[in-house]
Short mmCIF file of C-alpha atoms and ligand atoms in Angstrom, two decimals:
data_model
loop_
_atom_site.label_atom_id
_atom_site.label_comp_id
_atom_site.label_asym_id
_atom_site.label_seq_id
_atom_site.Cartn_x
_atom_site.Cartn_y
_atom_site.Cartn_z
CA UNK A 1 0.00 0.00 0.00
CA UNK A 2 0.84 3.59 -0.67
CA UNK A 3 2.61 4.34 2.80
CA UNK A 4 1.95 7.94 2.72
CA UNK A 5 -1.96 7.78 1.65
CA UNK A 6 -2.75 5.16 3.50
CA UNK A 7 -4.42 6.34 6.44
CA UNK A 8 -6.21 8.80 4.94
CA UNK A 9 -10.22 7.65 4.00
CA UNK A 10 -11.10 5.59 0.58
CA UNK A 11 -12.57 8.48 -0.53
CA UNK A 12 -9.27 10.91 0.27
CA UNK A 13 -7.48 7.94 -1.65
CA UNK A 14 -9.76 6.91 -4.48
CA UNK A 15 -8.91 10.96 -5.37
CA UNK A 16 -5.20 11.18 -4.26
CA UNK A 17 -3.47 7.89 -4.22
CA UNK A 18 -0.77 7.17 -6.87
CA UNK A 19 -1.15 10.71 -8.52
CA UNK A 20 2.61 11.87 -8.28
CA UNK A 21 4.02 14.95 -9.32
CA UNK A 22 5.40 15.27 -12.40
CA UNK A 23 7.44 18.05 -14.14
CA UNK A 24 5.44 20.90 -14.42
CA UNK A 25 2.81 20.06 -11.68
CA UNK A 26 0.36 18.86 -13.40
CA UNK A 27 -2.87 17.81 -11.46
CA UNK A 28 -3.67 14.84 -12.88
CA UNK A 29 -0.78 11.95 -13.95
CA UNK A 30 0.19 12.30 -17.60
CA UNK A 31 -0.09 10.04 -20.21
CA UNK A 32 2.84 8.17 -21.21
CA UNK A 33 2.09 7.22 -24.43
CA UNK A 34 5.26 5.77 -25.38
CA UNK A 35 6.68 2.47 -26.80
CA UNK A 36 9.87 2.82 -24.82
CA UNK A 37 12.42 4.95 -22.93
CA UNK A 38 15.41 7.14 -23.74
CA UNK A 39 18.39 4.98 -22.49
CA UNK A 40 20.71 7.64 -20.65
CA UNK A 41 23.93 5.61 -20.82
CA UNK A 42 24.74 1.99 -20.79
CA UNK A 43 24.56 1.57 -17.49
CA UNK A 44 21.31 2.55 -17.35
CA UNK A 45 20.46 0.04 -20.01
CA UNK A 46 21.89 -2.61 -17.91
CA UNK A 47 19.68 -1.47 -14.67
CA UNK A 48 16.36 -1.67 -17.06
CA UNK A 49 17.26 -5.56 -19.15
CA UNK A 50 17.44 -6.77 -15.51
CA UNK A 51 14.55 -5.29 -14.46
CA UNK A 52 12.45 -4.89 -17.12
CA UNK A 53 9.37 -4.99 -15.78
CA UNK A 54 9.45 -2.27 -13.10
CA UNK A 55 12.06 0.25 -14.78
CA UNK A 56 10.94 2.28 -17.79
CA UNK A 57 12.88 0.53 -20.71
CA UNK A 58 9.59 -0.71 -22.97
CA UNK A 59 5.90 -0.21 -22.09
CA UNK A 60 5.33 -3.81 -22.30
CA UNK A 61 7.05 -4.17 -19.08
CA UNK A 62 6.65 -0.87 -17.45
CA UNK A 63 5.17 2.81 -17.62
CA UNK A 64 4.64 5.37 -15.32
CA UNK A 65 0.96 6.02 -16.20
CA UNK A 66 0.43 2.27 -15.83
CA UNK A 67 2.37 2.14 -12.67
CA UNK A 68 0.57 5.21 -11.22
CA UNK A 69 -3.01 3.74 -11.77
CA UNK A 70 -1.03 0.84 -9.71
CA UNK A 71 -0.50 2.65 -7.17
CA UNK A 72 -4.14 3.76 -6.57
CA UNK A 73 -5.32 0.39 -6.98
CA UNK A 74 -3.44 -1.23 -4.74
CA UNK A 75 -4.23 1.58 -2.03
CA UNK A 76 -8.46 1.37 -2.37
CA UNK A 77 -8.01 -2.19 -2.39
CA UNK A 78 -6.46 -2.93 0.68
CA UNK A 79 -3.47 -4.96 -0.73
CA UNK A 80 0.59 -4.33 -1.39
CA UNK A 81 0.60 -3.98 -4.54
CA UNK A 82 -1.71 -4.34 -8.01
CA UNK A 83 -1.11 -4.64 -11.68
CA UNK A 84 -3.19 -3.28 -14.67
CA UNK A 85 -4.26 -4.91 -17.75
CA UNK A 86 -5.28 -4.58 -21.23
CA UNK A 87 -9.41 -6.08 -19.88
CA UNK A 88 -10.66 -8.22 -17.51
CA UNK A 89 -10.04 -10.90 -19.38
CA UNK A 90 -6.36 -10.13 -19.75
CA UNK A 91 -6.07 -9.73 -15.79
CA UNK A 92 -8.08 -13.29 -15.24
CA UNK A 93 -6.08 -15.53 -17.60
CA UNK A 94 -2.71 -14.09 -17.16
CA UNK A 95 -3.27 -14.77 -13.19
CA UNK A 96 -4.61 -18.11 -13.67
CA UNK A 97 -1.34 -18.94 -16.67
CA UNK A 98 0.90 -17.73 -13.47
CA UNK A 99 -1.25 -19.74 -11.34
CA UNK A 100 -1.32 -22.65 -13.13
CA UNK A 101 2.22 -23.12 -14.98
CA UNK A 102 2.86 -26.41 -15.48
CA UNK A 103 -0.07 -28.04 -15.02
CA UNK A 104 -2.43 -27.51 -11.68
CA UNK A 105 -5.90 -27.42 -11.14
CA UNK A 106 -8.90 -24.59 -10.21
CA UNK A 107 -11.82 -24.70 -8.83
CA UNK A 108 -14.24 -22.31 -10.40
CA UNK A 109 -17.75 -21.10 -9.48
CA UNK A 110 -20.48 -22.57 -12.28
CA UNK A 111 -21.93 -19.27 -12.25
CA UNK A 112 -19.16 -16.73 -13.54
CA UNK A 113 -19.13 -14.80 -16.60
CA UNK A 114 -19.70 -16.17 -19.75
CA UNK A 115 -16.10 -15.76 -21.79
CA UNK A 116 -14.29 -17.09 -17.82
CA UNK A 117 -16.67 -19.64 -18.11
CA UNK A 118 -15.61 -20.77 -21.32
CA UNK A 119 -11.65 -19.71 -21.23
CA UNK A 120 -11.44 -22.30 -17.56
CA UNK A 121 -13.94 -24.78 -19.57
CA UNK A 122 -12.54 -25.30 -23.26
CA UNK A 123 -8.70 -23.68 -22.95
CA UNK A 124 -7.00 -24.09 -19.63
CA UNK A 125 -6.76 -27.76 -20.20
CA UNK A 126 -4.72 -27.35 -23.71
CA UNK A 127 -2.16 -25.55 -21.83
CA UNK A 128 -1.84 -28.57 -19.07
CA UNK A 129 -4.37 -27.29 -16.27
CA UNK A 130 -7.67 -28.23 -15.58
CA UNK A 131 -10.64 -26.69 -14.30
CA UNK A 132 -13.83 -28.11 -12.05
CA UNK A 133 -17.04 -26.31 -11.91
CA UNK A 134 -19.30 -26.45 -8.26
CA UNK A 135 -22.19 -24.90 -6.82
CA UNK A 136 -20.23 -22.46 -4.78
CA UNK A 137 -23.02 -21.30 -2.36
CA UNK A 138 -22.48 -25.43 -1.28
CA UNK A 139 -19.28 -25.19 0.75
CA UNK A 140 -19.09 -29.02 1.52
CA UNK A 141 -18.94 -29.56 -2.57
CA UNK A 142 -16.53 -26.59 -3.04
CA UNK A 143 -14.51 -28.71 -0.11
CA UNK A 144 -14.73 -32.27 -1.96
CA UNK A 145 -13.75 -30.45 -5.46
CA UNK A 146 -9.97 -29.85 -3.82
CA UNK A 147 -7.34 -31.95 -5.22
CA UNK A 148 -3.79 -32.77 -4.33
CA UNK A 149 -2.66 -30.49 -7.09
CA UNK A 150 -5.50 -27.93 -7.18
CA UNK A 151 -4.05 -24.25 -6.91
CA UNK A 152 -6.61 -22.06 -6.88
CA UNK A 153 -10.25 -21.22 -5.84
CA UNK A 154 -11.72 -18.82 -8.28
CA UNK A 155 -15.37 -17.05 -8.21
CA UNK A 156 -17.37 -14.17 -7.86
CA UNK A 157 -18.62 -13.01 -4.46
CA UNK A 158 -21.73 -11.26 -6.29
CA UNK A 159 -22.12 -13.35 -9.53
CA UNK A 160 -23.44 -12.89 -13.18
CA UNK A 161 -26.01 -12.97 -13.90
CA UNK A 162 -28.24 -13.70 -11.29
CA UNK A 163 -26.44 -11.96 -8.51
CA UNK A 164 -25.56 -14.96 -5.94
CA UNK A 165 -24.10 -14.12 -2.67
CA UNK A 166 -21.07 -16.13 -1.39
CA UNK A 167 -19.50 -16.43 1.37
CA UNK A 168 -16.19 -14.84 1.38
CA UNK A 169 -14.91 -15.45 4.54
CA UNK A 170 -16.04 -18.90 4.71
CA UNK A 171 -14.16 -19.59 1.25
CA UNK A 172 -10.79 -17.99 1.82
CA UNK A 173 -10.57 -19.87 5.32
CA UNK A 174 -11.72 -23.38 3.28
CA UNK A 175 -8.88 -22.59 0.38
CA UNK A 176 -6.34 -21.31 3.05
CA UNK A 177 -7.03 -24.70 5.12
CA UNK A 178 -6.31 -26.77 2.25
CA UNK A 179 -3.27 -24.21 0.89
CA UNK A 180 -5.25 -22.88 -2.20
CA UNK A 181 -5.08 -19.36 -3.42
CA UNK A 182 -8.24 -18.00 -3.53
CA UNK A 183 -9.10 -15.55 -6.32
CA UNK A 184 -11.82 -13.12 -6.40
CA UNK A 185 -13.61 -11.78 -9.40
CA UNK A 186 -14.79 -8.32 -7.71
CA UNK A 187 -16.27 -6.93 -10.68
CA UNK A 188 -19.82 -6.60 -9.86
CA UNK A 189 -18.98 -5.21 -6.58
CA UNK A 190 -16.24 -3.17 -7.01
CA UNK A 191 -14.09 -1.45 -4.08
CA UNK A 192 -16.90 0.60 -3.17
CA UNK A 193 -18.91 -1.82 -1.50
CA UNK A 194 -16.21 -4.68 -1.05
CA UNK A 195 -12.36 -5.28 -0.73
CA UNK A 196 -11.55 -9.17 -0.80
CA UNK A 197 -8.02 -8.61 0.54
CA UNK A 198 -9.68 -7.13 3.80
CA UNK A 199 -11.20 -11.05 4.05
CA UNK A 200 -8.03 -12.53 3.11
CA UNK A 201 -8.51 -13.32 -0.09
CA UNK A 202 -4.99 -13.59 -2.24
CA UNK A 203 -5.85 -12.27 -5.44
CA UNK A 204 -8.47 -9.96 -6.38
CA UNK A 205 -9.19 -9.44 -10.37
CA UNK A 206 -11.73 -7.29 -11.98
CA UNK A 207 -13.02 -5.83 -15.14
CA UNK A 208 -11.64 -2.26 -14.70
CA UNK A 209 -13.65 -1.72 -18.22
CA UNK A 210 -17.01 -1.55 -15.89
CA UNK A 211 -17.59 0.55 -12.03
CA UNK A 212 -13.39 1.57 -11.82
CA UNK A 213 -13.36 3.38 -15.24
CA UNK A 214 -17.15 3.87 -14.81
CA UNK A 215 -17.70 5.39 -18.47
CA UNK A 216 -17.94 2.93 -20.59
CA UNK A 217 -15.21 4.32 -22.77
CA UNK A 218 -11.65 1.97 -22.37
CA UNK A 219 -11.52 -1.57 -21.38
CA UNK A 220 -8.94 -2.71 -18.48
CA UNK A 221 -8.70 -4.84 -15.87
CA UNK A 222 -6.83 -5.13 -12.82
CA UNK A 223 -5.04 -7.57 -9.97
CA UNK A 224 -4.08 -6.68 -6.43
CA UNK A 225 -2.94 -8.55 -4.09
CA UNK A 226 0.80 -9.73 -2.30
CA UNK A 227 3.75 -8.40 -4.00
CA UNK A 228 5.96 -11.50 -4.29
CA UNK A 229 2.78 -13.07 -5.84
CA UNK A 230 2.51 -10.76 -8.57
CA UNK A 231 5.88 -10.34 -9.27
CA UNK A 232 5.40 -13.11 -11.24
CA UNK A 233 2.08 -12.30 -12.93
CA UNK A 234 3.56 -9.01 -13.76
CA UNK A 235 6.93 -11.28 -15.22
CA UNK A 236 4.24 -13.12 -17.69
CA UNK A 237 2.23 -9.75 -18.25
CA UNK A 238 5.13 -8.43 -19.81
CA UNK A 239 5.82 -11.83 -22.01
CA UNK A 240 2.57 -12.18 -23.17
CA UNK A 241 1.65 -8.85 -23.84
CA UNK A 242 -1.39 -8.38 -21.10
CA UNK A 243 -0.57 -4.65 -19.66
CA UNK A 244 -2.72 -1.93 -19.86
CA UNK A 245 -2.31 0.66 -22.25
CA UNK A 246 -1.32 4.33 -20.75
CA UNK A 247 -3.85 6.33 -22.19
CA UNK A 248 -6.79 2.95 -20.81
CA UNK A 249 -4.53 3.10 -17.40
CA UNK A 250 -5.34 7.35 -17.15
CA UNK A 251 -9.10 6.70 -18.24
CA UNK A 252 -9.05 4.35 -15.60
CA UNK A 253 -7.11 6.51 -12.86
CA UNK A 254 -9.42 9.22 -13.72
CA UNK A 255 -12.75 7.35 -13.50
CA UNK A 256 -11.73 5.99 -10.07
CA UNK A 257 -11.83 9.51 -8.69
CA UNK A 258 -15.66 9.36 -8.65
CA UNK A 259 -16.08 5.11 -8.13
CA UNK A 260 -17.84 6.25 -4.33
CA UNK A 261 -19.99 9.03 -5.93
CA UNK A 262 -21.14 6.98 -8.28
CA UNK A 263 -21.87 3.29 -6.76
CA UNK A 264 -23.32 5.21 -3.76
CA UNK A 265 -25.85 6.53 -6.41
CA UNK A 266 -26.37 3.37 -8.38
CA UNK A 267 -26.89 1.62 -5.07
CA UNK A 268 -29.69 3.74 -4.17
CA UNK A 269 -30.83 3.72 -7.49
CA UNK A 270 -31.17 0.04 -8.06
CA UNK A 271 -32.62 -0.46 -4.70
CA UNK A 272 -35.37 1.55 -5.86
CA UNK A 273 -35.60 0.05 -9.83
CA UNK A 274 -35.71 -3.78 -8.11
CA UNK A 275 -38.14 -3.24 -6.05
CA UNK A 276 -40.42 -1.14 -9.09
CA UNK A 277 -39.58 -4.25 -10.58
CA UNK A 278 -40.30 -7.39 -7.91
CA UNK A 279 -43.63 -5.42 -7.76
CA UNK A 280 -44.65 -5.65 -11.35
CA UNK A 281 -46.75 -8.43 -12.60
CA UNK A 282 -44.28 -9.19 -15.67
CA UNK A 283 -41.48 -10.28 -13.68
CA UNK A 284 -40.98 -13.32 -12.41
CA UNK A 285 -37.97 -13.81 -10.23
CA UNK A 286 -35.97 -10.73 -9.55
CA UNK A 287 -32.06 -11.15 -8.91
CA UNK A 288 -30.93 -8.41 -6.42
CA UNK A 289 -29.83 -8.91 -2.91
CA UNK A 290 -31.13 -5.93 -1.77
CA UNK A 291 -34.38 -7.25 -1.79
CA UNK A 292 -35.24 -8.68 1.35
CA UNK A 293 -36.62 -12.29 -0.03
CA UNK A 294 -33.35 -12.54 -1.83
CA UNK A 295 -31.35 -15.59 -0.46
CA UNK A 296 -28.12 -13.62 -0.04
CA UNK A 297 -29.59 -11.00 1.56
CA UNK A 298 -28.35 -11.11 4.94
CA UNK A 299 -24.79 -12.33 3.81
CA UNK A 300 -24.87 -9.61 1.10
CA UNK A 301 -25.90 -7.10 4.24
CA UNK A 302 -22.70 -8.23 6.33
CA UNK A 303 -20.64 -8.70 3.32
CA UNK A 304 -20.98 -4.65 2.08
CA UNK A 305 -22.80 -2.99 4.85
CA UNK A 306 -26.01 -2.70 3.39
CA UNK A 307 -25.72 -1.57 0.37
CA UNK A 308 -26.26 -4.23 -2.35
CA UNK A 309 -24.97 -2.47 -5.74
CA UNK A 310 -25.65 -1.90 -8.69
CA UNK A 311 -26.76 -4.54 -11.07
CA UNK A 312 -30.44 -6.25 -10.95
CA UNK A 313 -31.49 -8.96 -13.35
CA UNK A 314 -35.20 -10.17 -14.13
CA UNK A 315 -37.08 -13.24 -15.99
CA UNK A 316 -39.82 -12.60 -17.49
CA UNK A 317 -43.37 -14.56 -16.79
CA UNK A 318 -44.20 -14.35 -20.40
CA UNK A 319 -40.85 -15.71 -22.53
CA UNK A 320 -42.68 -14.88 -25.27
CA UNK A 321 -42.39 -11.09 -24.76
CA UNK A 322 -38.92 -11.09 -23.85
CA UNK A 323 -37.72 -8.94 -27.47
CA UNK A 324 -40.78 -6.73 -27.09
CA UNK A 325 -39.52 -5.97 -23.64
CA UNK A 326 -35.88 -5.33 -24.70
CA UNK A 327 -36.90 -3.33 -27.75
CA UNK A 328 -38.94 -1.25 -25.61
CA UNK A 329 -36.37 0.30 -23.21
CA UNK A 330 -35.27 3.94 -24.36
CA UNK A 331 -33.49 5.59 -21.57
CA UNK A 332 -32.01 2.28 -20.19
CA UNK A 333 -29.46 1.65 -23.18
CA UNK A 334 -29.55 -1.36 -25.23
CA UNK A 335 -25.95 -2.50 -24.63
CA UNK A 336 -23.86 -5.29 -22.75
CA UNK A 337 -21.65 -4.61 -20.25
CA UNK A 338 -22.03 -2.60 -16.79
CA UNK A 339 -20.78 -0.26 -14.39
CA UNK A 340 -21.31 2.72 -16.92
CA UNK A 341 -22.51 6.14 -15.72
CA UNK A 342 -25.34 5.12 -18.30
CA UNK A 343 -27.84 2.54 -17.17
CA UNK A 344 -27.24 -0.58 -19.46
CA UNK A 345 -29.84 -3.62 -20.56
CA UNK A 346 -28.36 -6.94 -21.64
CA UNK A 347 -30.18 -9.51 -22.64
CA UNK A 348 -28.56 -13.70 -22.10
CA UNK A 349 -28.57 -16.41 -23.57
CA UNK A 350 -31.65 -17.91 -21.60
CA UNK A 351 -35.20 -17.48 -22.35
CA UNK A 352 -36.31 -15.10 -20.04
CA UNK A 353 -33.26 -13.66 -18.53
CA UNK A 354 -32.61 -9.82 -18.73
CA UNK A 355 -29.68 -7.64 -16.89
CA UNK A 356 -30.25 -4.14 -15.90
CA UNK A 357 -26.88 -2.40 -14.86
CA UNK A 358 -28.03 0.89 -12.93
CA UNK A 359 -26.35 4.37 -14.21
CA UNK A 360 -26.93 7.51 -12.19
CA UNK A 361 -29.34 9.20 -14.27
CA UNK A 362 -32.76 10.47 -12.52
CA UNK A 363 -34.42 7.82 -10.88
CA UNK A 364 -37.63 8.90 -11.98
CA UNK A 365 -36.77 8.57 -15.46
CA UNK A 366 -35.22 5.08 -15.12
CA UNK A 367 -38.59 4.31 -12.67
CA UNK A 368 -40.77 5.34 -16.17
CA UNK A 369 -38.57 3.74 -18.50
CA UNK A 370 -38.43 0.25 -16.72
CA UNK A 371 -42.38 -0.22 -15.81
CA UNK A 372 -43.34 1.20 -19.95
CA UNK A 373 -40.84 -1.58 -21.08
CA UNK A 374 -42.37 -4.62 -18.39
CA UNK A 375 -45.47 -3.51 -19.54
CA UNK A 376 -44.85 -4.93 -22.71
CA UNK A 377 -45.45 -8.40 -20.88
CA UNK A 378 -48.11 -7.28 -18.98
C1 LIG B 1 -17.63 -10.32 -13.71
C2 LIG B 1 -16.79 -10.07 -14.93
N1 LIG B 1 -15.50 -10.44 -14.91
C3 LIG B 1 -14.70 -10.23 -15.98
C4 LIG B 1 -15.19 -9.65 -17.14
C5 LIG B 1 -14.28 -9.47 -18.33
O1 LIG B 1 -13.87 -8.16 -18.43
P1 LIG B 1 -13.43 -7.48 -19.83
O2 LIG B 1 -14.65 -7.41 -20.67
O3 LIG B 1 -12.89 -6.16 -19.39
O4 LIG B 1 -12.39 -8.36 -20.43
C6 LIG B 1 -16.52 -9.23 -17.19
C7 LIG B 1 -17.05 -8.61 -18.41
O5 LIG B 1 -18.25 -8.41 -18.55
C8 LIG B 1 -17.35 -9.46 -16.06
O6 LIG B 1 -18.65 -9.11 -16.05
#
């Protein structure tokens, strides 16, 4: 962590941490956007090929707006250090390629996003690993999934789609008992509401392109966690060719500046949409643990101190209706993805499945926009 932010409050930090400053004072962290470095002599050149992945030589390996992002990552999320990446995607399967070298096996949630799903499910095994899928709101089967050579645990503590609660604490103390990292997708929650390292957990990904960046404009992702541990993620970042871009690292570092303003809002915001929703005769189930009959409520509550974020989802009674609904959302924009200052509606590969990920537009207008569209199924 950032020694001389750290006591300060996530707020103070989400603003201040990692921002140095640079010649000419300016008052946010430039962008580096450069392939590589001026070498000032050959010694210098000698410091960087040993150290290529924390010394500016090549942006592969290292750059300052990259490393400054870094820095405020690693501060809001309660860990030593953190490392950016090109998406979410890029954080997940270079961890789990460091993870897993050589053969080793994970145990993954069987509800996670779709392209994790399918990268642990039809990939990890041609590079040597291997992947089993449980229930993980059953502990006991999460317990008899463990291996001799199984490495990590990996899941979402709020899943997608349909917004399962799980038991952090009770997972990092099962994977620590049998000496399994546990990773944490933290996507849907984001820092606002929930820092895994705080529980213990070793490794904590997420899609930076959704609540860090928050606009819907640069895809990135992220890992935080111990630094010996991701000294050697950040070792096959640079090989592979993972990082984050500088100019996606400074959208990033500037949409974290407002990650509290905004989640606070969606939070409220959702609360409200899911239960205008759970009360309308269209829906059938509604996904969103804020609602009291949810059955991750109460975990949820402990888990984030009440406030249950920003993502709802909804089947429909009537299938049948499911494009009519869809088509009929104006304000609520037709588009996958989530976390965006712009309330999003994604539609799954189920029946009678749809997402809603809350912006932090008027509630009213969402409120009018959500019951014309379920009235299509009326
Ligand atoms: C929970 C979760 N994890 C990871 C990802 C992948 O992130 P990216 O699209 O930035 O690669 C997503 C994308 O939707 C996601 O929802």
């Amino acid at each position: 962590m950032d020694d001389s932010t750290a006591k300060l409050g996530f707020a103070t930090r989400l603003v201040h941490s990692g921002e140095e400053r640079h010649p000419f004072g300016s008052i946010t962290t430039p962008v580096f956007d450069t392939a590589s470095f001026v070498m000032p002599d050959f010694a210098a050149h000698s410091r960087a090929v040993r150290d290529m992945s924390g010394l500016p030589y090549y942006t592969r390996g290292y750059n300052p707006t990259v490393e400054a992002l870094e820095g405020k990552l690693a501060s809001i999320e309660s860990a030593e250090a953190a490392l950016a990446f090109s998406s979410g995607m890029g954080a997940i399967t270079t961890t789990l390629l460091t993870l897993l070298r050589g053969g080793g096996h994970v145990v993954a949630s069987d509800e996670l996003f779709v392209a994790t799903a399918t990268w642990l499910a039809e990939d990890v095994g041609a590079f040597g690993g291997a992947c089993t899928f449980v229930d993980f709101t059953d502990l006991a089967a999460v317990e008899r999934a463990i291996r001799a050579d199984t490495r990590a645990l990996f899941f979402e503590e709020l899943t997608n789609p349909t917004l399962q609660v799980l038991d952090l604490a009770k997972l990092v103390a099962l994977g620590h008992a049998r000496g399994v990292a546990v990773v944490v997708d933290n996507t849907f929650a984001s820092p606002a509401l929930l820092r895994p390292a705080e529980f213990g957990a070793d490794l904590v990904v997420h899609s930076a392109t959704k609540y860090l960046s928050g606009h819907g404009r640069v895809l990135a992702g992220t890992v935080a966690g111990r630094v010996e541990q991701l000294a050697e993620i950040r070792e096959m970042r640079r090989r592979i060719g993972t990082g984050a871009t500088p100019h996606n690292a400074a959208a990033v570092l500037d949409g974290m500046k407002t990650l509290q303003l905004r989640v606070e809002r969606q939070c409220g915001s959702a609360l409200h949409l899911a239960a205008v929703a759970d009360a309308h005769p269209a829906t059938g189930l509604v996904h969103y643990p804020g609602l009291p009959n949810h059955p991750g409520h109460a975990l949820a509550a402990r888990l984030t101190g009440g406030r249950f974020g920003g993502m709802f989802s909804f089947t429909l009674r009537r299938p049948e209706r499911k494009s009519s609904v869809y088509d009929a959302f104006a304000v609520i924009t037709r588009a996958t993805s989530l976390g965006d200052v712009a309330s999003l509606v994604d539609s799954f590969d189920s029946p009678d499945l749809l997402r809603v990920s809350v912006g932090i537009e008027d509630v009213a207008d969402l409120t009018a926009d959500l019951t014309a569209a379920l009235d299509q199924a009326r």
